[in-house]
Structures are given as C-alpha cells and as structure tokens.
Short mmCIF file of C-alpha atoms in Angstrom, two decimals:
data_model
loop_
_atom_site.label_atom_id
_atom_site.label_comp_id
_atom_site.label_asym_id
_atom_site.label_seq_id
_atom_site.Cartn_x
_atom_site.Cartn_y
_atom_site.Cartn_z
CA UNK A 1 95.94 206.72 80.25
CA UNK A 2 96.71 203.41 81.91
CA UNK A 3 97.57 202.89 85.55
CA UNK A 4 100.90 201.20 84.77
CA UNK A 5 104.02 202.42 86.59
CA UNK A 6 107.39 203.67 85.39
CA UNK A 7 109.03 202.81 88.72
CA UNK A 8 111.73 200.13 89.00
CA UNK A 9 108.99 197.73 90.01
CA UNK A 10 106.00 198.10 87.65
CA UNK A 11 104.15 195.31 89.39
CA UNK A 12 104.49 197.02 92.76
CA UNK A 13 103.26 200.30 91.29
CA UNK A 14 100.19 198.69 89.76
CA UNK A 15 99.45 196.87 93.01
CA UNK A 16 99.67 200.12 94.97
CA UNK A 17 97.29 201.79 92.51
CA UNK A 18 94.82 198.92 92.80
CA UNK A 19 94.94 199.02 96.60
CA UNK A 20 94.41 202.79 96.56
CA UNK A 21 91.48 202.36 94.18
CA UNK A 22 89.92 199.68 96.39
CA UNK A 23 90.30 201.82 99.52
CA UNK A 24 88.76 204.82 97.73
CA UNK A 25 85.75 202.79 96.61
CA UNK A 26 85.26 201.25 100.06
CA UNK A 27 85.35 204.66 101.73
CA UNK A 28 82.87 206.00 99.16
CA UNK A 29 80.54 203.04 99.71
CA UNK A 30 80.73 203.53 103.48
CA UNK A 31 79.83 207.22 103.13
CA UNK A 32 77.03 206.42 100.69
CA UNK A 33 75.62 203.70 102.98
CA UNK A 34 75.77 205.99 106.03
CA UNK A 35 73.85 208.76 104.29
CA UNK A 36 71.39 206.25 102.83
CA UNK A 37 70.71 204.66 106.22
CA UNK A 38 70.02 208.08 107.72
CA UNK A 39 67.62 209.02 104.94
CA UNK A 40 65.83 205.66 104.74
CA UNK A 41 65.24 205.36 108.48
CA UNK A 42 64.66 208.98 109.47
CA UNK A 43 63.72 211.29 106.62
CA UNK A 44 60.02 212.23 106.41
CA UNK A 45 58.14 211.60 103.18
CA UNK A 46 58.60 214.19 100.48
CA UNK A 47 55.72 215.29 98.26
CA UNK A 48 57.04 213.22 95.35
CA UNK A 49 57.54 210.12 97.50
CA UNK A 50 54.01 210.35 98.86
CA UNK A 51 52.60 210.74 95.33
CA UNK A 52 54.45 207.73 93.96
CA UNK A 53 53.81 205.50 96.96
CA UNK A 54 50.09 206.20 97.29
CA UNK A 55 49.39 206.02 93.57
CA UNK A 56 51.36 202.78 93.28
CA UNK A 57 49.15 201.36 96.04
CA UNK A 58 45.97 202.62 94.37
CA UNK A 59 46.88 201.24 90.95
CA UNK A 60 47.85 197.86 92.37
CA UNK A 61 44.66 197.42 94.43
CA UNK A 62 42.35 198.92 91.79
CA UNK A 63 41.23 201.96 93.78
CA UNK A 64 41.91 204.12 90.73
CA UNK A 65 42.84 203.46 87.11
CA UNK A 66 45.75 205.65 86.02
CA UNK A 67 45.34 208.42 83.46
CA UNK A 68 41.56 208.54 83.68
CA UNK A 69 39.08 211.12 84.93
CA UNK A 70 39.31 209.48 88.36
CA UNK A 71 43.06 210.04 88.65
CA UNK A 72 45.09 211.85 86.02
CA UNK A 73 48.68 211.64 87.19
CA UNK A 74 50.86 214.13 85.35
CA UNK A 75 53.90 211.84 85.76
CA UNK A 76 55.13 208.99 83.58
CA UNK A 77 53.86 205.47 84.37
CA UNK A 78 56.80 203.08 84.63
CA UNK A 79 57.99 204.03 88.10
CA UNK A 80 54.43 203.54 89.38
CA UNK A 81 54.44 200.02 87.97
CA UNK A 82 57.91 199.34 89.26
CA UNK A 83 57.01 200.60 92.74
CA UNK A 84 53.71 198.71 92.71
CA UNK A 85 55.42 195.42 91.89
CA UNK A 86 57.93 196.00 94.68
CA UNK A 87 55.14 196.87 97.14
CA UNK A 88 53.47 193.56 96.30
CA UNK A 89 56.63 191.82 97.49
CA UNK A 90 57.55 193.96 100.49
CA UNK A 91 54.35 195.62 101.71
CA UNK A 92 53.15 199.25 101.65
CA UNK A 93 56.06 200.78 103.55
CA UNK A 94 58.39 203.50 102.32
CA UNK A 95 61.62 201.93 103.61
CA UNK A 96 61.83 198.99 101.14
CA UNK A 97 61.26 201.36 98.21
CA UNK A 98 63.99 203.64 99.49
CA UNK A 99 66.40 200.72 99.89
CA UNK A 100 65.61 199.69 96.33
CA UNK A 101 66.61 203.17 95.17
CA UNK A 102 69.81 202.92 97.22
CA UNK A 103 70.59 199.62 95.47
CA UNK A 104 69.96 201.18 92.05
CA UNK A 105 72.41 203.95 92.95
CA UNK A 106 75.07 201.44 93.97
CA UNK A 107 74.63 199.42 90.76
CA UNK A 108 74.87 202.66 88.81
CA UNK A 109 78.19 203.42 90.52
CA UNK A 110 79.47 199.99 89.50
CA UNK A 111 78.51 200.74 85.89
CA UNK A 112 80.22 204.11 86.20
CA UNK A 113 83.40 202.34 87.30
CA UNK A 114 83.37 199.89 84.38
CA UNK A 115 82.50 202.63 81.89
CA UNK A 116 85.33 204.91 83.01
CA UNK A 117 87.72 201.96 83.20
CA UNK A 118 86.82 200.99 79.63
CA UNK A 119 87.54 204.51 78.38
CA UNK A 120 90.75 205.16 80.32
CA UNK A 121 92.25 201.77 81.27
CA UNK A 122 92.88 203.53 84.60
CA UNK A 123 91.46 201.70 87.60
CA UNK A 124 92.13 204.52 90.05
CA UNK A 125 90.47 207.15 87.85
CA UNK A 126 87.50 204.81 87.40
CA UNK A 127 87.28 204.39 91.18
CA UNK A 128 87.40 208.16 91.57
CA UNK A 129 84.51 208.58 89.11
CA UNK A 130 82.43 206.04 91.05
CA UNK A 131 83.32 207.76 94.34
CA UNK A 132 82.30 211.17 92.98
CA UNK A 133 79.02 209.68 91.82
CA UNK A 134 78.30 208.06 95.20
CA UNK A 135 79.50 210.73 97.62
CA UNK A 136 78.07 213.88 96.01
CA UNK A 137 75.68 214.73 98.89
CA UNK A 138 72.66 215.94 96.91
CA UNK A 139 72.75 212.83 94.72
CA UNK A 140 73.28 210.48 97.65
CA UNK A 141 70.19 211.96 99.26
CA UNK A 142 68.13 211.72 96.07
CA UNK A 143 69.21 208.11 95.53
CA UNK A 144 67.88 207.18 98.98
CA UNK A 145 64.36 208.44 98.27
CA UNK A 146 61.44 206.55 96.75
CA UNK A 147 61.49 208.58 93.53
CA UNK A 148 62.69 207.78 89.99
CA UNK A 149 66.02 209.61 90.53
CA UNK A 150 68.14 206.50 91.09
CA UNK A 151 66.34 204.52 88.38
CA UNK A 152 66.82 207.34 85.86
CA UNK A 153 70.51 207.52 86.77
CA UNK A 154 70.85 203.75 86.33
CA UNK A 155 69.07 203.72 82.97
CA UNK A 156 71.05 206.74 81.78
CA UNK A 157 74.38 205.20 82.79
CA UNK A 158 73.41 201.90 81.20
CA UNK A 159 72.64 203.79 77.98
CA UNK A 160 76.09 205.40 78.09
CA UNK A 161 77.65 201.99 78.74
CA UNK A 162 75.89 200.51 75.70
CA UNK A 163 76.86 203.53 73.61
CA UNK A 164 80.56 203.11 74.38
CA UNK A 165 80.28 199.39 73.66
CA UNK A 166 78.82 200.17 70.23
CA UNK A 167 81.74 202.33 69.07
CA UNK A 168 82.84 200.97 65.70
CA UNK A 169 80.63 197.88 66.10
CA UNK A 170 77.41 198.11 64.06
CA UNK A 171 74.93 195.30 64.64
CA UNK A 172 71.26 194.51 64.28
CA UNK A 173 70.39 193.88 67.92
CA UNK A 174 72.37 196.63 69.67
CA UNK A 175 70.47 199.67 68.28
CA UNK A 176 67.17 197.90 68.94
CA UNK A 177 68.11 197.30 72.58
CA UNK A 178 69.40 200.86 72.85
CA UNK A 179 66.11 202.20 71.47
CA UNK A 180 64.02 200.19 73.93
CA UNK A 181 66.22 201.48 76.76
CA UNK A 182 65.66 205.09 75.66
CA UNK A 183 61.91 204.45 75.55
CA UNK A 184 61.93 203.01 79.07
CA UNK A 185 63.94 206.01 80.24
CA UNK A 186 61.44 208.47 78.76
CA UNK A 187 58.43 206.59 80.13
CA UNK A 188 60.04 206.66 83.57
CA UNK A 189 60.58 210.43 83.54
CA UNK A 190 59.42 212.84 80.85
CA UNK A 191 62.31 215.16 81.69
CA UNK A 192 64.68 212.67 80.04
CA UNK A 193 63.39 213.49 76.55
CA UNK A 194 66.48 215.59 75.80
CA UNK A 195 68.70 212.67 76.82
CA UNK A 196 67.15 210.58 74.05
CA UNK A 197 67.39 213.44 71.55
CA UNK A 198 71.13 213.68 72.22
CA UNK A 199 71.97 209.97 72.47
CA UNK A 200 70.33 208.98 69.17
CA UNK A 201 72.72 211.06 66.99
CA UNK A 202 75.66 210.23 69.29
CA UNK A 203 74.98 206.52 68.83
CA UNK A 204 74.68 206.94 65.08
CA UNK A 205 78.06 208.67 64.91
CA UNK A 206 79.70 206.19 67.29
CA UNK A 207 78.93 203.02 65.31
CA UNK A 208 81.16 204.24 62.49
CA UNK A 209 79.71 202.13 59.64
CA UNK A 210 76.25 201.46 58.21
CA UNK A 211 75.05 204.55 60.04
CA UNK A 212 71.78 205.03 58.17
CA UNK A 213 70.46 201.56 58.95
CA UNK A 214 71.71 201.75 62.53
CA UNK A 215 69.96 205.09 63.03
CA UNK A 216 66.71 203.92 61.45
CA UNK A 217 66.72 200.76 63.57
CA UNK A 218 67.30 202.84 66.68
CA UNK A 219 64.55 205.35 65.87
CA UNK A 220 62.04 202.63 64.95
CA UNK A 221 62.82 200.65 68.11
CA UNK A 222 62.46 203.75 70.29
CA UNK A 223 59.20 204.80 68.67
CA UNK A 224 57.75 201.29 68.72
CA UNK A 225 58.61 200.79 72.39
CA UNK A 226 57.09 204.14 73.39
CA UNK A 227 53.99 203.42 71.30
CA UNK A 228 53.67 199.98 72.87
CA UNK A 229 53.80 201.41 76.39
CA UNK A 230 51.32 204.17 75.52
CA UNK A 231 48.97 201.56 74.02
CA UNK A 232 48.73 199.87 77.41
CA UNK A 233 47.28 203.02 78.98
CA UNK A 234 44.36 205.36 78.22
CA UNK A 235 44.86 207.97 75.50
CA UNK A 236 45.22 210.68 78.12
CA UNK A 237 48.76 209.50 78.86
CA UNK A 238 49.74 210.25 75.25
CA UNK A 239 48.36 213.77 75.62
CA UNK A 240 50.21 214.38 78.88
CA UNK A 241 53.48 212.91 77.57
CA UNK A 242 53.52 215.54 74.81
CA UNK A 243 52.30 218.44 76.92
CA UNK A 244 55.50 220.30 77.76
CA UNK A 245 56.70 223.92 77.70
CA UNK A 246 58.19 223.68 74.18
CA UNK A 247 56.05 221.13 72.33
CA UNK A 248 52.65 222.40 73.58
CA UNK A 249 52.74 225.67 71.57
CA UNK A 250 53.67 223.68 68.44
CA UNK A 251 50.74 221.32 68.96
CA UNK A 252 48.44 224.31 69.46
CA UNK A 253 49.62 226.03 66.28
CA UNK A 254 49.11 222.78 64.38
CA UNK A 255 45.57 222.53 65.73
CA UNK A 256 46.13 219.12 67.34
CA UNK A 257 46.56 220.13 70.97
CA UNK A 258 44.18 218.38 73.41
CA UNK A 259 41.19 220.67 73.85
CA UNK A 260 40.87 220.16 77.60
CA UNK A 261 44.55 220.94 78.22
CA UNK A 262 44.30 224.10 76.11
CA UNK A 263 41.25 225.20 78.11
CA UNK A 264 43.09 224.60 81.38
CA UNK A 265 46.15 226.45 80.15
CA UNK A 266 44.48 229.62 78.89
CA UNK A 267 41.81 229.90 81.59
CA UNK A 268 43.93 229.45 84.72
CA UNK A 269 47.01 230.90 86.33
CA UNK A 270 49.96 228.67 87.11
CA UNK A 271 51.92 226.23 84.94
CA UNK A 272 51.25 227.78 81.52
CA UNK A 273 52.58 225.63 78.68
CA UNK A 274 51.27 227.56 75.68
CA UNK A 275 53.03 230.79 76.67
CA UNK A 276 55.82 229.60 78.95
CA UNK A 277 57.69 232.30 80.83
CA UNK A 278 60.94 232.16 82.73
CA UNK A 279 60.02 232.19 86.43
CA UNK A 280 61.04 235.24 88.42
CA UNK A 281 63.29 233.13 90.60
CA UNK A 282 64.36 230.84 87.75
CA UNK A 283 68.07 231.63 87.98
CA UNK A 284 67.92 231.14 91.75
CA UNK A 285 66.26 227.75 91.29
CA UNK A 286 68.84 226.63 88.74
CA UNK A 287 71.77 227.72 90.89
CA UNK A 288 70.42 226.47 94.23
CA UNK A 289 69.08 223.10 93.12
CA UNK A 290 71.50 222.04 90.39
CA UNK A 291 74.63 224.10 89.74
CA UNK A 292 75.77 224.39 93.35
CA UNK A 293 74.94 220.83 94.55
CA UNK A 294 76.82 219.37 91.56
CA UNK A 295 79.42 222.13 91.28
CA UNK A 296 82.49 219.97 91.82
CA UNK A 297 81.56 217.33 89.25
CA UNK A 298 80.38 219.94 86.75
CA UNK A 299 83.64 221.90 86.96
CA UNK A 300 85.78 218.76 86.74
CA UNK A 301 83.88 217.57 83.67
CA UNK A 302 84.14 220.91 81.88
CA UNK A 303 87.87 221.00 82.70
CA UNK A 304 88.26 218.02 80.37
CA UNK A 305 88.34 220.43 77.41
CA UNK A 306 91.46 222.13 78.76
CA UNK A 307 93.11 218.92 79.95
CA UNK A 308 92.80 217.00 76.68
CA UNK A 309 93.63 219.72 74.21
CA UNK A 310 93.08 219.07 70.51
CA UNK A 311 94.89 215.74 70.49
CA UNK A 312 92.04 213.97 72.28
CA UNK A 313 89.24 216.35 71.39
CA UNK A 314 86.95 213.40 70.73
CA UNK A 315 86.49 213.38 74.52
CA UNK A 316 84.99 216.87 74.32
CA UNK A 317 81.71 215.16 73.51
CA UNK A 318 81.30 214.46 77.24
CA UNK A 319 81.32 218.11 78.46
CA UNK A 320 79.33 219.17 75.39
CA UNK A 321 76.69 216.57 76.25
CA UNK A 322 76.72 217.83 79.85
CA UNK A 323 76.07 221.40 78.68
CA UNK A 324 73.15 220.05 76.63
CA UNK A 325 71.70 218.41 79.75
CA UNK A 326 72.11 221.57 81.84
CA UNK A 327 70.28 223.48 79.09
CA UNK A 328 67.53 220.87 79.23
CA UNK A 329 67.17 221.29 82.98
CA UNK A 330 66.97 225.04 82.41
CA UNK A 331 64.12 224.53 79.95
CA UNK A 332 62.30 222.37 82.50
CA UNK A 333 62.03 225.45 84.75
CA UNK A 334 59.41 226.76 82.31
CA UNK A 335 57.10 224.18 83.91
CA UNK A 336 57.29 225.45 87.51
CA UNK A 337 58.27 223.03 90.26
CA UNK A 338 59.95 224.31 93.41
CA UNK A 339 62.39 221.48 94.09
CA UNK A 340 62.21 219.16 91.06
CA UNK A 341 65.71 219.90 89.78
CA UNK A 342 67.39 218.35 92.80
CA UNK A 343 66.28 214.84 91.89
CA UNK A 344 66.24 215.42 88.13
CA UNK A 345 69.84 216.56 87.96
CA UNK A 346 71.01 213.60 90.05
CA UNK A 347 69.57 211.25 87.44
CA UNK A 348 70.39 213.16 84.27
CA UNK A 349 73.45 215.39 84.70
CA UNK A 350 75.43 213.64 87.45
CA UNK A 351 76.27 210.42 85.53
CA UNK A 352 77.77 212.50 82.73
CA UNK A 353 79.50 214.91 85.13
CA UNK A 354 81.01 212.03 87.13
CA UNK A 355 82.18 210.32 83.93
CA UNK A 356 83.75 213.56 82.73
CA UNK A 357 85.40 214.06 86.12
CA UNK A 358 86.87 210.56 85.91
CA UNK A 359 88.26 211.28 82.44
CA UNK A 360 89.77 214.54 83.70
CA UNK A 361 91.46 212.74 86.58
CA UNK A 362 92.82 210.14 84.16
CA UNK A 363 94.33 212.96 82.11
CA UNK A 364 95.88 214.40 85.27
CA UNK A 365 97.35 210.95 86.04
CA UNK A 366 98.81 210.87 82.53
CA UNK A 367 100.32 214.32 82.99
CA UNK A 368 101.88 213.34 86.34
CA UNK A 369 103.33 210.08 85.06
CA UNK A 370 104.81 211.88 82.08
CA UNK A 371 106.79 214.00 84.53
CA UNK A 372 107.91 211.02 86.61
CA UNK A 373 105.51 211.99 89.43
CA UNK A 374 103.27 209.56 91.33
CA UNK A 375 99.80 209.76 89.80
CA UNK A 376 97.78 208.41 92.72
CA UNK A 377 98.03 211.51 94.97
CA UNK A 378 96.82 213.72 92.11
CA UNK A 379 93.85 211.47 91.32
CA UNK A 380 92.81 210.91 94.93
CA UNK A 381 93.35 214.56 95.80
CA UNK A 382 91.38 215.62 92.75
CA UNK A 383 88.48 213.34 93.63
CA UNK A 384 88.42 214.65 97.20
CA UNK A 385 88.50 218.23 95.89
CA UNK A 386 85.56 217.54 93.55
CA UNK A 387 83.54 216.02 96.39
CA UNK A 388 84.47 218.88 98.74
CA UNK A 389 83.32 221.51 96.25
CA UNK A 390 79.99 219.72 95.73
CA UNK A 391 79.60 219.44 99.51
CA UNK A 392 80.37 223.03 100.45
CA UNK A 393 79.28 225.00 97.36
CA UNK A 394 75.59 224.74 98.39
CA UNK A 395 76.55 226.98 101.32
CA UNK A 396 76.30 229.79 98.76
CA UNK A 397 72.65 228.97 97.99
CA UNK A 398 70.34 231.96 97.99
CA UNK A 399 67.50 230.13 99.75
CA UNK A 400 68.06 228.88 103.28
CA UNK A 401 66.49 225.45 102.68
CA UNK A 402 69.15 224.70 100.06
CA UNK A 403 72.17 225.96 101.97
CA UNK A 404 74.56 223.02 102.40
CA UNK A 405 71.87 220.80 100.87
CA UNK A 406 70.85 218.22 102.04
CA UNK A 407 72.01 219.25 105.54
CA UNK A 408 68.72 220.99 106.36
CA UNK A 409 66.70 217.92 105.41
CA UNK A 410 69.01 215.69 107.44
CA UNK A 411 68.74 217.95 110.48
CA UNK A 412 64.96 217.63 110.28
CA UNK A 413 65.24 213.85 110.07
CA UNK A 414 64.19 212.17 113.26
CA UNK A 415 62.81 215.39 114.79
CA UNK A 416 59.29 213.96 114.53
CA UNK A 417 58.14 210.48 115.52
CA UNK A 418 56.17 209.85 112.33
CA UNK A 419 55.15 206.31 113.25
CA UNK A 420 53.57 207.47 116.51
CA UNK A 421 51.84 210.38 114.79
CA UNK A 422 50.48 208.13 112.04
CA UNK A 423 49.19 205.63 114.59
CA UNK A 424 47.47 208.37 116.59
CA UNK A 425 45.89 209.87 113.48
CA UNK A 426 44.79 206.44 112.27
CA UNK A 427 43.08 205.68 115.58
CA UNK A 428 41.29 209.03 115.43
CA UNK A 429 40.02 208.42 111.90
CA UNK A 430 38.93 204.86 112.71
CA UNK A 431 37.01 206.14 115.75
CA UNK A 432 35.27 209.13 114.18
CA UNK A 433 34.91 208.27 110.46
CA UNK A 434 33.58 205.35 108.45
CA UNK A 435 35.69 202.72 106.67
CA UNK A 436 36.45 203.78 103.10
CA UNK A 437 35.14 207.30 103.68
CA UNK A 438 36.68 210.08 101.59
CA UNK A 439 38.47 212.63 103.78
CA UNK A 440 38.86 216.17 102.47
CA UNK A 441 42.31 217.04 103.79
CA UNK A 442 43.56 220.62 103.47
CA UNK A 443 47.22 220.45 104.40
CA UNK A 444 50.84 221.05 103.53
CA UNK A 445 52.28 217.85 105.02
CA UNK A 446 53.39 215.26 102.43
CA UNK A 447 53.03 212.26 104.77
CA UNK A 448 49.45 213.06 105.79
CA UNK A 449 47.71 211.41 102.79
CA UNK A 450 49.78 208.26 103.33
CA UNK A 451 48.63 208.08 106.96
CA UNK A 452 45.02 208.51 105.81
CA UNK A 453 45.36 205.72 103.24
CA UNK A 454 47.00 203.42 105.80
CA UNK A 455 43.97 204.01 108.07
CA UNK A 456 41.84 202.60 105.21
CA UNK A 457 40.23 205.95 104.51
CA UNK A 458 40.06 207.64 101.14
CA UNK A 459 41.47 210.92 99.93
CA UNK A 460 40.89 212.63 96.60
CA UNK A 461 43.94 212.52 94.27
CA UNK A 462 43.69 216.31 94.03
CA UNK A 463 44.54 216.56 97.73
CA UNK A 464 47.69 214.45 97.77
CA UNK A 465 49.52 217.74 97.23
CA UNK A 466 46.86 220.49 97.32
CA UNK A 467 49.21 223.38 96.59
CA UNK A 468 50.57 221.77 93.41
CA UNK A 469 47.18 220.80 91.97
CA UNK A 470 45.30 224.00 92.85
CA UNK A 471 44.46 226.43 90.05
CA UNK A 472 43.00 229.94 90.03
CA UNK A 473 40.59 230.81 87.23
CA UNK A 474 41.26 234.05 85.37
CA UNK A 475 38.60 236.78 85.84
CA UNK A 476 37.51 236.49 82.20
CA UNK A 477 36.24 232.93 82.72
CA UNK A 478 32.51 233.24 83.40
CA UNK A 479 29.18 231.60 82.63
CA UNK A 480 29.06 228.41 80.58
CA UNK A 481 32.76 228.66 79.82
CA UNK A 482 33.49 228.54 83.54
CA UNK A 483 31.57 225.28 83.87
CA UNK A 484 33.47 223.78 80.91
CA UNK A 485 36.85 224.79 82.32
CA UNK A 486 35.95 223.47 85.78
CA UNK A 487 34.99 220.12 84.26
CA UNK A 488 38.30 219.99 82.37
CA UNK A 489 40.26 220.87 85.50
CA UNK A 490 38.60 218.32 87.74
CA UNK A 491 38.82 215.70 85.00
CA UNK A 492 42.60 216.15 85.09
CA UNK A 493 42.90 215.84 88.89
CA UNK A 494 43.13 219.59 89.47
CA UNK A 495 40.88 221.69 91.67
CA UNK A 496 39.74 225.24 92.38
CA UNK A 497 37.88 227.10 95.11
CA UNK A 498 34.66 226.08 93.31
CA UNK A 499 35.64 222.43 93.73
CA UNK A 500 36.21 222.96 97.44
CA UNK A 501 32.86 224.71 97.83
CA UNK A 502 31.09 221.76 96.23
CA UNK A 503 32.88 219.32 98.53
CA UNK A 504 31.91 221.40 101.54
CA UNK A 505 28.30 221.85 100.44
CA UNK A 506 27.45 218.24 99.71
CA UNK A 507 30.38 216.02 98.71
CA UNK A 508 32.28 215.45 101.95
CA UNK A 509 31.29 214.12 105.36
CA UNK A 510 34.66 214.63 107.08
CA UNK A 511 37.35 217.29 106.87
CA UNK A 512 40.89 217.24 108.20
CA UNK A 513 42.24 220.78 108.18
CA UNK A 514 45.68 221.97 109.15
CA UNK A 515 45.57 224.98 111.46
CA UNK A 516 46.15 228.15 109.44
CA UNK A 517 45.62 226.47 106.06
CA UNK A 518 44.94 229.19 103.52
CA UNK A 519 42.60 227.09 101.37
CA UNK A 520 40.16 226.75 104.28
CA UNK A 521 39.92 230.54 104.40
CA UNK A 522 39.50 231.21 100.67
CA UNK A 523 36.30 232.83 99.45
CA UNK A 524 33.33 231.34 101.29
CA UNK A 525 35.08 228.19 102.48
CA UNK A 526 35.27 229.27 106.13
CA UNK A 527 31.53 230.10 106.16
CA UNK A 528 30.62 226.76 104.57
CA UNK A 529 32.74 224.87 107.09
CA UNK A 530 31.10 226.68 110.00
CA UNK A 531 27.61 226.12 108.59
CA UNK A 532 27.93 222.46 107.60
CA UNK A 533 30.54 220.95 109.93
CA UNK A 534 31.41 220.74 113.59
CA UNK A 535 34.84 220.22 115.12
CA UNK A 536 35.14 216.66 116.36
CA UNK A 537 38.74 216.42 117.59
CA UNK A 538 42.19 217.94 117.29
CA UNK A 539 45.49 216.16 116.87
CA UNK A 540 49.07 216.79 115.82
CA UNK A 541 50.86 215.21 112.90
CA UNK A 542 54.47 215.82 111.87
CA UNK A 543 54.59 218.84 114.16
CA UNK A 544 51.44 220.42 112.67
CA UNK A 545 48.07 220.79 114.36
CA UNK A 546 44.97 219.42 112.63
CA UNK A 547 41.27 219.57 113.37
CA UNK A 548 38.87 216.83 112.32
CA UNK A 549 35.43 218.09 111.31
CA UNK A 550 32.34 215.96 110.70
CA UNK A 551 29.18 217.02 108.90
CA UNK A 552 26.33 218.27 111.05
CA UNK A 553 23.39 215.89 111.23
#
C-alpha cells in the first residue's frame, strides 16, 4: 500500500504524491483554522463550557472543594485540573481554553497522519485521514470548545499510536505507560470506559509474545493509576465514577451501591440508573448527534471490510472496534443528556473512523495502481466525498437544531454582543447587590453564571444549569423519608422545588429570574417571590430579559 509509482519516472510520481498530500493537509488546516477562529471568537458559551470554566475557577481559588457536599460535580476531575492550570497562566477567559482545545485537535491530526502512514506507508492516504479528522464539521466545532472533546480525541489517538507501536514488541515499560494513559483517559471522561475495555485485550493480542505478563502489567498499571487519582479526591468521586446505567444495578444487587445515590435514584424522576430505560427519542438522538454528523467517516471505515477482503482481514479490527464504540455511545443514552453525543463521538468514534477511512483510501490507491491508474485522484476524491457526506448528511436530522450541524450554532454566533451584556449585568449586580453575595439565578442561559462569577458574586452550583440538576420527587416520597431524600439530593448538588422554597423563604437575598422561567412559577414559588422580594431592575442578557429582585426589608 505504498505511494510509489509505476510510471517511467518513479521519483516524479512520488514527488507528485507528496505535493498532493501537502496541499491536501494545508487546505484541511486552513478549513479547520477558519472554523476554529469563528467558534473561538463568536460562539456563545455552551452549558458544558460554562460548567467546566466556572468549576475550574472555583477549584483553583478555593471557593469550593470538588466532590464534596458543597459541590458534587458529576463529571470526571482531570479536565477541571487541566483547565484550572491553564486559567492560572492565561486568566479566566474562555478564548484561551478554546484555543488550547484547537491545538489539541491539531496535534491529534498530526498523530493521525503518522499512525495511518505507519500502517499503510502511503503518505497521501495518511494526509487524507488527517484531513477527514480535521474537516468533519461537527468534530471541528467540538474541538474548538472548552470541553474535554479534543483532549479525549488526543488521548485516544495517542493510545492507538502506542498500540500499533507495540505490535510484536513486548516490553516492561510499554504496557505500564499504556495503562496510565487509559487511566488518564477514563478520569478525563467517564464515557471512555468502553475504550479501555476494548484496548486492553487488543493490546494483549497485538504484542504477540509473553501476553499474560503484558496483560497483567497493563491491568495493574491501569488500576493503580485510577486508584491513585481517586485517592487524591474525596470518596464521593469513587462512587460517582462507578455510578452508570449498567454498573449501578450490579452494585445494587451486590448490596454495595452508595446509599444516597440509591435514594436519589428510586425517589426521583429523571436520570434513573438502577432501572435504565431507552429514551423515547433515543434513536433520534443517536442519529442526529452521532451517525449523521460522522456519516462519511463511519461509512468509509466500515467499507474497509469489503475493500480488504480475507487477505488483509487483520485490518477488520478497525471497523469492529468502531462498531464497539458506537454501541458504547448508544448505551450512554441510558443516562439522558440532550446533546452530549456530539462532543463524545468526536473524541471517541472519530479517531477510529478517520483511521479506518484512511486505510480504505489506501486500499483504493492499491487497487488503482494495480490497474495502471493514477491513485491520487481516487484518494483525494474519496477524501472529499467522505467530508462532503459528513457535511451534508446532518441535513437529514430530525431535529431542526441539528440540521446541517453545526450550521445553526454558527449562524447564532455573533448575533449577541456577549461582552457588552456581561458588562451591563456586572454593573447592575455591583450596584444593587453585595460583594460575594449568593445570587439565586433561575435561567436557561449557559453564559449567565459566568457573568455572575466575573462580577464577583456567588451562585449555587445547582444553578449553573438548573434544568439538568433539577429533580422531581415521586408522589410516594413523604414524611421523614422526604427529608432524607432531600438531604441526599442537595448533598449531591441537585435541587427540587422544596430547595427553591427554602431559598426564597430565608436563604437568598437576591434573585435573578429570566422572564417566563418555569421554575419561578412552580408550586408556591411565585407567591413566595411576591411576598418576600421586590423587583429592583430589569436587564437583557444574551437576548433574554431578566429581572433582579432583592429581599424586602
């Protein structure tokens, strides 16, 4: 599968292939940089970005200690630490974090090139794989956000790179390093657990000799690294790391499930882990947020089975691994999250899909050269076709916000002057509230908590994303059991209408409520607001109207 030529001038053919590869990579980098610049400079904060940025700030300045009653983040810790260290260097702005993600994506593409080149000895096919990785629109968007997507993709690709380097080469240090890398990957994003479960046996098979010792070293290194990271944090992180839609029922049957998490699960509606159910719109979520945005790369990778035939069926491991990852993303839908798959799939499935696409294009090159045809047009045309399918397939999405994703998000970029809005809101809070005061903010605007924090005012962790952390108690929960469940909920940074009533009755001095917010109208909330607070001022933020209330004297 090399990029040598059978023309009268082999040197000229190789040179032409190298020039074509260089041009393809440069065009891909230009497209990636253009999209990244648009996202970094214009895109409003997403819910996930706001969560990571604010919590990274809190953990660095000591406002909260992670995984405690004060702030139980349900996400893994390493990206918080990574973001916090970067914030110390660059300041509490979203743009540097986004540029760091962009850089991780570019480095990942470079690894993708070297990995594909190592497997195929075909520079043009390797360039095509890197281009597919960079120019797939949904991934390019995800890699320009301050979320773990780009870091997960980089760690995943690095793991694949180490795996290929270990083929037939057992050693003492390589499985240990590989195990630590898998641990870091898992502690960056819990959704990567299935990556580790697949890569451990793949590594064991790949080394060829001394497999038992290699496997044991890998497992021990992975377990020790995870245990070491967990040891640095409160025990609650260990509980949350294991609390997923498949493992939670097993822990419950074994009688070792965390009592508070069991109480939350059985006494509330929402993300039920003990009896997970496929969401009503689960197929729609899977199609809209993963299968369509990555359609071109997925199809090209799966085509590898037909292109290789039985002679090179060892390469089938790539599409089989991809199917495993898609199944894993499907399982993650049992823990509801409206748009999580977009970023998850960019980090988990795309590196494998792009690698498989590169291998398929190398096989097409081989087929063309065997028939005395120029291979470059087939490879370049194939790469462009893959990118085109991934670009236009989201037009078939069943939900309007995902049609031609991320076009809708890009159209919204720049429509609001967020800096001006944040400055205006900050001045209002400084004028009418006290320094360090906790603001009860009922909203559906991801950037609002960040603006509050930048104004040196506080906000409860529950209200960073109120809709995601809100829980409804089941009617059967009454009396003393209700008090126990409420304590468990609030101790895990969740909240209910009872929590809001307590805040309104005596816990809050200032409210910032988005006009039409449903939480402000639940149960007796509207009556408590009218009785205990008076409207102080109104303002707009990110195109939404807000009213600031202060407690009556």
